[in-house]
PDB file of C-alpha atoms in Angstrom:
ATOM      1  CA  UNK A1253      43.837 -34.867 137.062  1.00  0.00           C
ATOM      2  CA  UNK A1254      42.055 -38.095 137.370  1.00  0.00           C
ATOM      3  CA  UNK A1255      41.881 -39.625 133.911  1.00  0.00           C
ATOM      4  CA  UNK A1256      41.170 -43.688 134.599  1.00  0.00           C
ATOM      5  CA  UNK A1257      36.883 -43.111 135.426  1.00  0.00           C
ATOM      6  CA  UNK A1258      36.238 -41.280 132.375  1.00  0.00           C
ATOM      7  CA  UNK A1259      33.838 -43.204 129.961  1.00  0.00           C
ATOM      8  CA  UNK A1260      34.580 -43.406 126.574  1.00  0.00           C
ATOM      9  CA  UNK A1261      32.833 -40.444 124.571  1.00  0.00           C
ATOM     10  CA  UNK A1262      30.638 -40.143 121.503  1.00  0.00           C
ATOM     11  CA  UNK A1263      33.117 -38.414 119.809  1.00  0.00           C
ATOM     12  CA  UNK A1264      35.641 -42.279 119.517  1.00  0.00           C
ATOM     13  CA  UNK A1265      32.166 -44.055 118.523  1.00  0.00           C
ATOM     14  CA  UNK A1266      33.579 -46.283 115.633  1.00  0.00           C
ATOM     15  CA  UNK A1267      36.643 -46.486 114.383  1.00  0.00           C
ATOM     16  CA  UNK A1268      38.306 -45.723 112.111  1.00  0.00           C
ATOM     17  CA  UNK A1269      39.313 -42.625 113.790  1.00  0.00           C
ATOM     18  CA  UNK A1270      40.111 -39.641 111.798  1.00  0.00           C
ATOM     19  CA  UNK A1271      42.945 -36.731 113.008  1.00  0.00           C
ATOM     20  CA  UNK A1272      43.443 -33.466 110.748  1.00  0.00           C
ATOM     21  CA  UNK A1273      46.305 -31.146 111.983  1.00  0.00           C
ATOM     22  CA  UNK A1274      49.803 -30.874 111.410  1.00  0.00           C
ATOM     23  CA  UNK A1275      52.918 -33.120 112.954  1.00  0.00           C
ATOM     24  CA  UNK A1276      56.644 -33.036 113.166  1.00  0.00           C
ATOM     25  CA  UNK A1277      57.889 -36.877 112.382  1.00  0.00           C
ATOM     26  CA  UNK A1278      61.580 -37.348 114.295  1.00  0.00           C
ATOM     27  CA  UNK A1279      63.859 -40.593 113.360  1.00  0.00           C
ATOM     28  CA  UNK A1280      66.746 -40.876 116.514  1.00  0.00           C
ATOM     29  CA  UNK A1281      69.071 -43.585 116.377  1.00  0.00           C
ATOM     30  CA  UNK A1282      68.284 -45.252 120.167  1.00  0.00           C
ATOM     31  CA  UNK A1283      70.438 -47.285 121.832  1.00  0.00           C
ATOM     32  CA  UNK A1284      68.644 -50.566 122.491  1.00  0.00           C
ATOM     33  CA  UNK A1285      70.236 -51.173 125.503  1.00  0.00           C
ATOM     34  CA  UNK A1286      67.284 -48.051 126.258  1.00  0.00           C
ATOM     35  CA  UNK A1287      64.622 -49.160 124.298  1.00  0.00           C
ATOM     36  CA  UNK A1288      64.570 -52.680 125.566  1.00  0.00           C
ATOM     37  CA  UNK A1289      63.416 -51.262 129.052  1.00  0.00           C
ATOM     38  CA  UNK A1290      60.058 -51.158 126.817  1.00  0.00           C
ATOM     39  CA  UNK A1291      59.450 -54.085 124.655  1.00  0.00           C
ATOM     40  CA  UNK A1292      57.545 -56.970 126.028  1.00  0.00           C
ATOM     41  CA  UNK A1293      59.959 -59.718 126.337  1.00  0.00           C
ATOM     42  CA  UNK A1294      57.502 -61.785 123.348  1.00  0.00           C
ATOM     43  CA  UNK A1295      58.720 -59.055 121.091  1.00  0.00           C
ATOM     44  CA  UNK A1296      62.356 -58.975 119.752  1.00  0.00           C
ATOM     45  CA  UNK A1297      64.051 -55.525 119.281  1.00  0.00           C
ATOM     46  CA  UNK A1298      65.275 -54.651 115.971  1.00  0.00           C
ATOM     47  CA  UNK A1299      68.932 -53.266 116.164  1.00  0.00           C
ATOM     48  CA  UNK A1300      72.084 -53.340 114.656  1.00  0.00           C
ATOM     49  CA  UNK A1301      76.021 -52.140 116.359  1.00  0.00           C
ATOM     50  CA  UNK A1302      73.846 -51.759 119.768  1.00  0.00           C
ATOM     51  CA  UNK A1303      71.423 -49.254 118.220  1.00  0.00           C
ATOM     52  CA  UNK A1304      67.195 -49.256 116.785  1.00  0.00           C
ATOM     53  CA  UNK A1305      65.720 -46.668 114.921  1.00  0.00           C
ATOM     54  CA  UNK A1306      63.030 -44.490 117.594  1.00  0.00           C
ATOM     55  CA  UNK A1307      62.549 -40.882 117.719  1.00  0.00           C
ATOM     56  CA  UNK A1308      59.135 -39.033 118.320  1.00  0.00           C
ATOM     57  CA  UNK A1309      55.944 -37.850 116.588  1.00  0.00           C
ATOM     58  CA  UNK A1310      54.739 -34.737 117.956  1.00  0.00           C
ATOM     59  CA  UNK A1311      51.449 -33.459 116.518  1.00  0.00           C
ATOM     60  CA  UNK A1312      49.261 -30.802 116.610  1.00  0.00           C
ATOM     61  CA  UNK A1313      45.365 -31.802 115.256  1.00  0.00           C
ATOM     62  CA  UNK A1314      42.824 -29.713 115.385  1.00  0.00           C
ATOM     63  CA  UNK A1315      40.160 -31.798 114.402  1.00  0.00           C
ATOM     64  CA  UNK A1316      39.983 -35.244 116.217  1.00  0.00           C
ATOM     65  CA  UNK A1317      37.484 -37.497 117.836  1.00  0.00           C
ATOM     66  CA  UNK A1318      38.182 -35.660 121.030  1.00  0.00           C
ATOM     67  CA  UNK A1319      38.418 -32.012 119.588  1.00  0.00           C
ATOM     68  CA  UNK A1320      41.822 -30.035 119.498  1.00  0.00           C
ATOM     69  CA  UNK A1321      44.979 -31.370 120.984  1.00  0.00           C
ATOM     70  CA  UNK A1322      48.325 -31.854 121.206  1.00  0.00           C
ATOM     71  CA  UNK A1323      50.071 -35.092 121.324  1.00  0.00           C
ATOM     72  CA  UNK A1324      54.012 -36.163 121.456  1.00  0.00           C
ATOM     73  CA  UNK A1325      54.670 -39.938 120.882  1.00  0.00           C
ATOM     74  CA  UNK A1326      57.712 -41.271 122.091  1.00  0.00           C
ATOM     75  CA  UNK A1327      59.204 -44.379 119.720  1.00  0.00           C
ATOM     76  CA  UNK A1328      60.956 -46.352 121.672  1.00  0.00           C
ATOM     77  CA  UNK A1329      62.059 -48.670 118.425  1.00  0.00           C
ATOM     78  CA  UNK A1330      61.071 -51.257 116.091  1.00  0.00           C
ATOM     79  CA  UNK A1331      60.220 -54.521 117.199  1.00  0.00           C
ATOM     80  CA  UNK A1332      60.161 -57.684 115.436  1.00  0.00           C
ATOM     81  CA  UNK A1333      56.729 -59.942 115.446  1.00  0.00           C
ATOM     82  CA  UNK A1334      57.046 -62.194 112.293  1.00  0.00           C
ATOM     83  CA  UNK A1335      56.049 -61.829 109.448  1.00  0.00           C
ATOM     84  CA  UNK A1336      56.492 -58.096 110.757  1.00  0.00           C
ATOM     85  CA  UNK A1337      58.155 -55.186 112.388  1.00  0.00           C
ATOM     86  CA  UNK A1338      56.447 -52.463 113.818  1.00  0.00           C
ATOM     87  CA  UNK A1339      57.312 -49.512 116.121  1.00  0.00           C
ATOM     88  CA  UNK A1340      56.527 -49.132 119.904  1.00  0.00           C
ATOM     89  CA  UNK A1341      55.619 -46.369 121.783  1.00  0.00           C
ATOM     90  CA  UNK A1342      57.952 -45.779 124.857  1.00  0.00           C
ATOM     91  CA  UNK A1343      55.583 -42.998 126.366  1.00  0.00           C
ATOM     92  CA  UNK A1344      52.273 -40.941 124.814  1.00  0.00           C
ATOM     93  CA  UNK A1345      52.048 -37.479 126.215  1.00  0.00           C
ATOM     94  CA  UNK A1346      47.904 -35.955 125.310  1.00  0.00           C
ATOM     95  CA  UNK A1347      46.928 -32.833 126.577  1.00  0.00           C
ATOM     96  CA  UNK A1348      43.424 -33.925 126.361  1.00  0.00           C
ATOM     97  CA  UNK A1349      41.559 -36.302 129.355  1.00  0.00           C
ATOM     98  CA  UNK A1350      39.603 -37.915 126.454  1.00  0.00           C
ATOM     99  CA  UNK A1351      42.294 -38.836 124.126  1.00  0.00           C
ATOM    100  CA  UNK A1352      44.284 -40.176 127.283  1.00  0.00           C
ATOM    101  CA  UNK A1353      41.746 -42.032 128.435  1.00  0.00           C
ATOM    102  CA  UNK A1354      40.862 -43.533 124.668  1.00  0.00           C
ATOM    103  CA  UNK A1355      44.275 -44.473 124.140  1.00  0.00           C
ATOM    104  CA  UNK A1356      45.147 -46.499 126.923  1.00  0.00           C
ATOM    105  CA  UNK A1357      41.726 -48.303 127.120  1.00  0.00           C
ATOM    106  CA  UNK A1358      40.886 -48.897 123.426  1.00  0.00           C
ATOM    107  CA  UNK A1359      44.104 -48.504 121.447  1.00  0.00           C
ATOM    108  CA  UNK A1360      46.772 -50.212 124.666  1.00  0.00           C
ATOM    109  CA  UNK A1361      48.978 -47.052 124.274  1.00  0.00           C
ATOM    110  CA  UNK A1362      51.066 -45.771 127.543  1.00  0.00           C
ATOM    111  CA  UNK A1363      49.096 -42.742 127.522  1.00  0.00           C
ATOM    112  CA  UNK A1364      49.418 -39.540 130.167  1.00  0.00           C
ATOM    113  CA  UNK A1365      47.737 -36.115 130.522  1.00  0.00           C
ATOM    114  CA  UNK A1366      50.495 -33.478 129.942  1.00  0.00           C
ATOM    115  CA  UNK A1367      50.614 -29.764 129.473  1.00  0.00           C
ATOM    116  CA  UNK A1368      51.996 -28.582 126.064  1.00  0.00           C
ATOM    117  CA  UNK A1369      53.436 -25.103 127.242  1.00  0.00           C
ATOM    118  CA  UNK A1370      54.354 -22.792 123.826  1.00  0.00           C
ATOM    119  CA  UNK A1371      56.611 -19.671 123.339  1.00  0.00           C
ATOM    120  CA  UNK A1372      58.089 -17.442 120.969  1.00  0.00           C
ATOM    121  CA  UNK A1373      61.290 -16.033 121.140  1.00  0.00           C
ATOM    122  CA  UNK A1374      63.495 -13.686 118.933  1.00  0.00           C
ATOM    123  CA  UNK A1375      66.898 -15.583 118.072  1.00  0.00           C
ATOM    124  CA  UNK A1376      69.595 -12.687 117.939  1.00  0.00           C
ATOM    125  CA  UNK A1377      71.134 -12.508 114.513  1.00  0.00           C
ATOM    126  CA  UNK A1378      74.665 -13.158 115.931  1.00  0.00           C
ATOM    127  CA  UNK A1379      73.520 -16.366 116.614  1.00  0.00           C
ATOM    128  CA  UNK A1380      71.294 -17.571 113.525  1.00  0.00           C
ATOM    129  CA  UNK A1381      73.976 -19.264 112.072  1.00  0.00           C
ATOM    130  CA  UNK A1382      75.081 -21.497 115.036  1.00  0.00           C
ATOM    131  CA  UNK A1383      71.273 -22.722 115.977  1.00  0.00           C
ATOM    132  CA  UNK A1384      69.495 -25.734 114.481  1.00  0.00           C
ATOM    133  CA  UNK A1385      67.240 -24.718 112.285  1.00  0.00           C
ATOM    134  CA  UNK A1386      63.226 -25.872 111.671  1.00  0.00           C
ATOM    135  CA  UNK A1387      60.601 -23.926 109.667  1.00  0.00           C
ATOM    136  CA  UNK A1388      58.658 -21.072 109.656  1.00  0.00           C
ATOM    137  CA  UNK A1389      55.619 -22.229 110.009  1.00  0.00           C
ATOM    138  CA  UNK A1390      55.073 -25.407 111.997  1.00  0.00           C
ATOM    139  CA  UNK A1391      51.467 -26.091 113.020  1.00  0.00           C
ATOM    140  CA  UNK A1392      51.071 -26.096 116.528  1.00  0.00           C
ATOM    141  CA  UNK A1393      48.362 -23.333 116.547  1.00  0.00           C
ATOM    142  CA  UNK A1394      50.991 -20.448 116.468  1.00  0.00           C
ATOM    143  CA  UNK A1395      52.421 -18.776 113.578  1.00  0.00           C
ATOM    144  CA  UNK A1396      56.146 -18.016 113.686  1.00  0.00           C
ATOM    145  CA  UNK A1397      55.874 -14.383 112.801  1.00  0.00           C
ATOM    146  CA  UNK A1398      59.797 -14.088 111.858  1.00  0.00           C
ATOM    147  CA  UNK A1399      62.406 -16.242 109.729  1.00  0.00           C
ATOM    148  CA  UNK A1400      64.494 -15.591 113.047  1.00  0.00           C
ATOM    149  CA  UNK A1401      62.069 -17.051 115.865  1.00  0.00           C
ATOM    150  CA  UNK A1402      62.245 -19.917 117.923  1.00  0.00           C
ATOM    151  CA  UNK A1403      59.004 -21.879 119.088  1.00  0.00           C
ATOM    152  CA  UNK A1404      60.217 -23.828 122.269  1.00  0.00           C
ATOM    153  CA  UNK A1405      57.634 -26.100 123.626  1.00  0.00           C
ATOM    154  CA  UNK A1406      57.865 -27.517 127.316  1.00  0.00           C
ATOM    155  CA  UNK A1407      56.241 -30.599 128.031  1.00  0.00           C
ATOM    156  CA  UNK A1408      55.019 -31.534 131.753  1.00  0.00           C
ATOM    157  CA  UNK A1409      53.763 -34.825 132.787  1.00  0.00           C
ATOM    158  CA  UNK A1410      50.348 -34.318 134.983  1.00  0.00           C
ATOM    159  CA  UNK A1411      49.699 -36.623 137.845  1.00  0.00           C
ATOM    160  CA  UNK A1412      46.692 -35.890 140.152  1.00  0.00           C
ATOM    161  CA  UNK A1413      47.827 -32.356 141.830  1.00  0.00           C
ATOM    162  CA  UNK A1414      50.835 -32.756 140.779  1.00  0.00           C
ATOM    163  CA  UNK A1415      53.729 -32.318 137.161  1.00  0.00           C
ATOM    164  CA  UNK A1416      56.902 -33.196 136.267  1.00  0.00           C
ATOM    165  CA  UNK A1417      59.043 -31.647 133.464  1.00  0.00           C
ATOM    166  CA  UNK A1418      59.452 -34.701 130.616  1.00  0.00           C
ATOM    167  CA  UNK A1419      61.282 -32.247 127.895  1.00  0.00           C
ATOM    168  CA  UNK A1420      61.763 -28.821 126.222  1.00  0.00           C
ATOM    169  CA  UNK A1421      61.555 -29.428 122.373  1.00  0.00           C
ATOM    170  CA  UNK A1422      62.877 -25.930 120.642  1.00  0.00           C
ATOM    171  CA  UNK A1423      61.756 -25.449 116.563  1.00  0.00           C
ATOM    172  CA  UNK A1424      63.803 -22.374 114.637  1.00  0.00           C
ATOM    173  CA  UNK A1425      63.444 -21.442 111.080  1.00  0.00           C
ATOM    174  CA  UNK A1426      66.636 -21.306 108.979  1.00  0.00           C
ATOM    175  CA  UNK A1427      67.598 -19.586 105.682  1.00  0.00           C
ATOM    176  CA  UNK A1428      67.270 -22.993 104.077  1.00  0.00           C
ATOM    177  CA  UNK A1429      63.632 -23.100 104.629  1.00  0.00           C
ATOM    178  CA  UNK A1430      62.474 -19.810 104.317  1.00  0.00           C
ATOM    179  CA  UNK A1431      64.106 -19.785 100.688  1.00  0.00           C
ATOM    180  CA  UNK A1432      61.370 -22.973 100.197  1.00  0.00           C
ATOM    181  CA  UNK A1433      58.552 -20.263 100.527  1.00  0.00           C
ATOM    182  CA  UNK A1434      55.305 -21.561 100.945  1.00  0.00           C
ATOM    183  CA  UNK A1435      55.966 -24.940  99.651  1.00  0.00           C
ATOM    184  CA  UNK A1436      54.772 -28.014 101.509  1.00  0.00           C
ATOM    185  CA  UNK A1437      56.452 -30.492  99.380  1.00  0.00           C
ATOM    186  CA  UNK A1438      54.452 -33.673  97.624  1.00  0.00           C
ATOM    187  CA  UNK A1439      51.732 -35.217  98.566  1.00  0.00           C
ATOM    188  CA  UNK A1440      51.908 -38.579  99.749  1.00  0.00           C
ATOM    189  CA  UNK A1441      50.226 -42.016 101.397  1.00  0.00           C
ATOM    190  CA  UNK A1442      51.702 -43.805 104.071  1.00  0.00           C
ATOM    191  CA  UNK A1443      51.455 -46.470 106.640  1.00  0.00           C
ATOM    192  CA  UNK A1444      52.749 -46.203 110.215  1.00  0.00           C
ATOM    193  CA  UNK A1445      52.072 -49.947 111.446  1.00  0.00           C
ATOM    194  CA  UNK A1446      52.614 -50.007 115.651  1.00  0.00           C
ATOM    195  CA  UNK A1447      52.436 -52.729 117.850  1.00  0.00           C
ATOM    196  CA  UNK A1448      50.798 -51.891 121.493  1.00  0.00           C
ATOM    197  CA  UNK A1449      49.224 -53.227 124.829  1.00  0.00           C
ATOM    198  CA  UNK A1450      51.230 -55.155 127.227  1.00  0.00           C
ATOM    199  CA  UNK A1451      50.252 -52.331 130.218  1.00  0.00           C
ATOM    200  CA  UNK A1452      47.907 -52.630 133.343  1.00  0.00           C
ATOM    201  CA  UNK A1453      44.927 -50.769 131.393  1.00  0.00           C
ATOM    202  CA  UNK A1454      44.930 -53.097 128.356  1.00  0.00           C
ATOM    203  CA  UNK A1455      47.303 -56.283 128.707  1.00  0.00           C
ATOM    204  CA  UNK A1456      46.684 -57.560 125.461  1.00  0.00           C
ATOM    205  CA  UNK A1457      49.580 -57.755 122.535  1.00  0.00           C
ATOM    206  CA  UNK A1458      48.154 -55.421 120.038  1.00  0.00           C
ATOM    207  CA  UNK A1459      48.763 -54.247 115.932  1.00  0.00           C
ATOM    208  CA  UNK A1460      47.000 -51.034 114.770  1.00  0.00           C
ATOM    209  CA  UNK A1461      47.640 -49.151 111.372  1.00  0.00           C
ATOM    210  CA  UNK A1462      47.864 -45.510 110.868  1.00  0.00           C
ATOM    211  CA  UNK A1463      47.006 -44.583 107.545  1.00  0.00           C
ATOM    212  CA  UNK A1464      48.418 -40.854 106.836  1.00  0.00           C
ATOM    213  CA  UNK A1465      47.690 -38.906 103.643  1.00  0.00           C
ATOM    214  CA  UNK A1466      49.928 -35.576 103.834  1.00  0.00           C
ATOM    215  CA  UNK A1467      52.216 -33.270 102.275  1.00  0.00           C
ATOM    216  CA  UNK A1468      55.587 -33.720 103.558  1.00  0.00           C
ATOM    217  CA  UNK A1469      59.164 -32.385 103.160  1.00  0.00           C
ATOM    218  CA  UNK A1470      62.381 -33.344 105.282  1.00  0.00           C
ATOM    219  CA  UNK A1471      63.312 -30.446 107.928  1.00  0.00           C
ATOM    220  CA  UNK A1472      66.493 -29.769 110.281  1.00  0.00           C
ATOM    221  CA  UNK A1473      65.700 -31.935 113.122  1.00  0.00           C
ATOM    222  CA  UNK A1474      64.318 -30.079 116.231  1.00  0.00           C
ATOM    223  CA  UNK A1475      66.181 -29.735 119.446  1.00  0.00           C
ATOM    224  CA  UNK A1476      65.100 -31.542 122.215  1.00  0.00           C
ATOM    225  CA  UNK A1477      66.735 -30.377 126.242  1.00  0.00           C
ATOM    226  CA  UNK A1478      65.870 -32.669 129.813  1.00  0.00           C
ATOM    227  CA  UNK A1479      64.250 -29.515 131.931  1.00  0.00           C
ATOM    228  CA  UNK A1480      66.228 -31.414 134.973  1.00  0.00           C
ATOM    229  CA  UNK A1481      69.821 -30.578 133.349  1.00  0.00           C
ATOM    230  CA  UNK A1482      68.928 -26.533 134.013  1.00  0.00           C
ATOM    231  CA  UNK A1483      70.527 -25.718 137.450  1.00  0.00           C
ATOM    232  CA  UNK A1484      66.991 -23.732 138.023  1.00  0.00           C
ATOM    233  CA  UNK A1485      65.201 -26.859 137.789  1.00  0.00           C
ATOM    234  CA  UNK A1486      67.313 -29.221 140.348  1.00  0.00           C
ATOM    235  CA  UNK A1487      66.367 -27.665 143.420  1.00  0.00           C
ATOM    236  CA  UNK A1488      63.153 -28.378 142.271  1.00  0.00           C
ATOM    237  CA  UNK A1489      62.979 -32.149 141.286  1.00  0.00           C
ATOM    238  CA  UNK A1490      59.511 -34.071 142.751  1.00  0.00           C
ATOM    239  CA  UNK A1491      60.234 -38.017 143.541  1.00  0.00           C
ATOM    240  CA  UNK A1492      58.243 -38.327 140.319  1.00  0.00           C
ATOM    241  CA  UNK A1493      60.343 -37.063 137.822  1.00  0.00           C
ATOM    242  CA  UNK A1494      63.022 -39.150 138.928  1.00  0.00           C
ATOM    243  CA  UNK A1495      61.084 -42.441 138.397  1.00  0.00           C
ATOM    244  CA  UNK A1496      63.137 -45.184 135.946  1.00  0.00           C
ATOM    245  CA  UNK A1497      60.633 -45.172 133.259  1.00  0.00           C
ATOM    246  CA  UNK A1498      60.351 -41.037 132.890  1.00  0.00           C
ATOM    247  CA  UNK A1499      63.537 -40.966 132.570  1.00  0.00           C
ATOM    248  CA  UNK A1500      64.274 -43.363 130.120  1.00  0.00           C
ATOM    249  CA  UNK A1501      61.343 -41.693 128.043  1.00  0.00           C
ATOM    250  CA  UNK A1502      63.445 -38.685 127.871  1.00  0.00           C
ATOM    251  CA  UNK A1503      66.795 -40.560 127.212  1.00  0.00           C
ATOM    252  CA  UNK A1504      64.852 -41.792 123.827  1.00  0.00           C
ATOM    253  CA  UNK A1505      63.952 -37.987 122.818  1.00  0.00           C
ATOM    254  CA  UNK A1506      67.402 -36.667 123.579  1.00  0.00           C
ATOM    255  CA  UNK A1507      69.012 -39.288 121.625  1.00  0.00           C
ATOM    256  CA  UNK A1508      71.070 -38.861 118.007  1.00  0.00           C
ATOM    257  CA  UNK A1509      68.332 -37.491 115.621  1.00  0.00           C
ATOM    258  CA  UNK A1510      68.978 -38.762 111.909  1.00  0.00           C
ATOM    259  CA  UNK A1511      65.888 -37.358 110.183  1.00  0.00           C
ATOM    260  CA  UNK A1512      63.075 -34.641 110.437  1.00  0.00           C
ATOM    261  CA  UNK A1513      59.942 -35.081 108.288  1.00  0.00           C
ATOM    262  CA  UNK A1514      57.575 -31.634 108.827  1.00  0.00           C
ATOM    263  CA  UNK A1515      53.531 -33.549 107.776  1.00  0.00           C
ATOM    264  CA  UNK A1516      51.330 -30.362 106.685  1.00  0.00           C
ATOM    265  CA  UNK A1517      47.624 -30.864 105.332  1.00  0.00           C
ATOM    266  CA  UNK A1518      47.873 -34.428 107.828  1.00  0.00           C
ATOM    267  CA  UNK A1519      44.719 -36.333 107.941  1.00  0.00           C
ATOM    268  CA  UNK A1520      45.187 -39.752 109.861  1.00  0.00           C
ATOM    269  CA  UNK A1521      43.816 -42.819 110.100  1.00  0.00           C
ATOM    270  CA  UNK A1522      43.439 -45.030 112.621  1.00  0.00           C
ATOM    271  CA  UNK A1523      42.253 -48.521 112.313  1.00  0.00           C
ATOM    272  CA  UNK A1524      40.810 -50.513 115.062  1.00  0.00           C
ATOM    273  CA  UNK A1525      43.557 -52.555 117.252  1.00  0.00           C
ATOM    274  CA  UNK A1526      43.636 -56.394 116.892  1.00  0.00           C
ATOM    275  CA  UNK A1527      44.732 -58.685 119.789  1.00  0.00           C
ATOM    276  CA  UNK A1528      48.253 -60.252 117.806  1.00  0.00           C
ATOM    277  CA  UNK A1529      49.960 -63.341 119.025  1.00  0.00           C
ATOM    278  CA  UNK A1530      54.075 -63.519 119.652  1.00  0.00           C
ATOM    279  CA  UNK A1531      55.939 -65.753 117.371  1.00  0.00           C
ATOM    280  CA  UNK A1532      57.678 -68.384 119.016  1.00  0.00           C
TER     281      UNK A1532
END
């Protein structure tokens, strides 16, 4: 799937850019011995006892610039720019050609075409108490039709002809949450400042803003699996999947998860990117 000759589209004329849909917002603690294998050596990594805060941002929108998608951000960690930190993006995973290609020419994010594979399951009631637990209802265009389902969603990396598994990222409901009801919890405004750039589409140092107005409420963190662990999956491993930088995309999505924020009623920002210059 050839994504580098597309031309930028009518639909990412100006920005700001505006995204409606629904996300899942994932804190891990990383261990920056992993998330260094990212940061541009201007940057300094924030960490303390050997660890930065990273985790993911996987989001459903269906309304964007580039219609409806789904996108999974992996956060490597925070870096340090004075006067300010911000986070960086280890790895952004679109299943759109036009959001791909917008992100790594205008915005300097590490940006790939991926397929966003989604399933329901029945959890057995034997083993509802042992699972994590998520919410029943989460946003990525499917209903969970049961307080007892599971939503798994498998991630593949598409290159050309070819894809290679990146994660499985499983969402249950528990009794906590389904004793919440309907409610979304408050409404609020935030900033998600990232730094970006630094890759062979865009080598500029970049700072862009995403301005989120949402309803949010913490969640039990989501499960995240490596599709290579499954004995059914290593007699199938491509030369791809095995590549340095895949795989530490996946170490920072099965690290320690410390917090789950569910964003309903999500409309995002974006702000154009400026070119930033590292502190000395």
């Amino acid at each position: 799937m050839d994504v580098e000759e597309r031309t930028s589209s009518s639909g990412y004329a100006k920005p700001p850019w505006i995204f409606k849909g629904s996300a899942l917002y994932q804190i891990h603690l990383v261990k920056a011995s992993t998330a260094r294998a990212f940061i541009p050596k201007e940057f300094r990594l924030v960490e303390a006892f050997g660890y930065t805060l990273g985790g993911f941002f996987l989001a459903s929108y269906d309304d964007s610039p580039a219609g409806v998608f789904d996108e999974l951000v992996m956060i490597a960690g925070i870096v340090w720019n004075p006067p300010t930190s911000c986070a960086w993006a280890a790895r952004v995973l679109v299943n759109s050609n036009e959001a791909c290609h917008h992100g790594r020419k205008e915005v300097g994010l590490p940006s790939q075409v991926a397929r966003f594979s989604k399933k329901i399951t029945a959890v057995p009631k034997g083993k509802r108490e042992r699972a994590f637990g998520f919410l029943d209802t989460f946003g990525l265009g499917t209903t969970l039709s049961h307080p007892e389902d599971l939503m798994e969603v498998k991630i593949s990396e598409v290159d050309s002809a070819a894809s290679a598994n990146i994660c499985n990222i499983q969402i249950r409901s528990d009794e906590s949450e389904t004793k919440l009801g309907k409610w979304m919890g408050p409404a609020i405004k935030m900033s998600l400042p990232s730094f970006s750039g630094n890759t062979k589409y865009n080598p500029n140092l970049l700072k862009y803003s995403c301005h989120i107005h949402c309803r949010v409420r913490p969640v039990s963190p989501a499960v995240v699996t490596d599709p290579l662990e499954d004995e059914a999956d290593r007699n199938h491993k491509s030369q791809e999947s095995l590549e340095n930088e895949r795989r530490l995309s996946v170490a920072v999505m099965l690290s320690k998860p410390i917090i789950a924020l569910q964003f309903k009623d999500l409309t995002m920002q974006v702000e154009a990117p400026v070119v930033v210059s590292p502190s000395v």
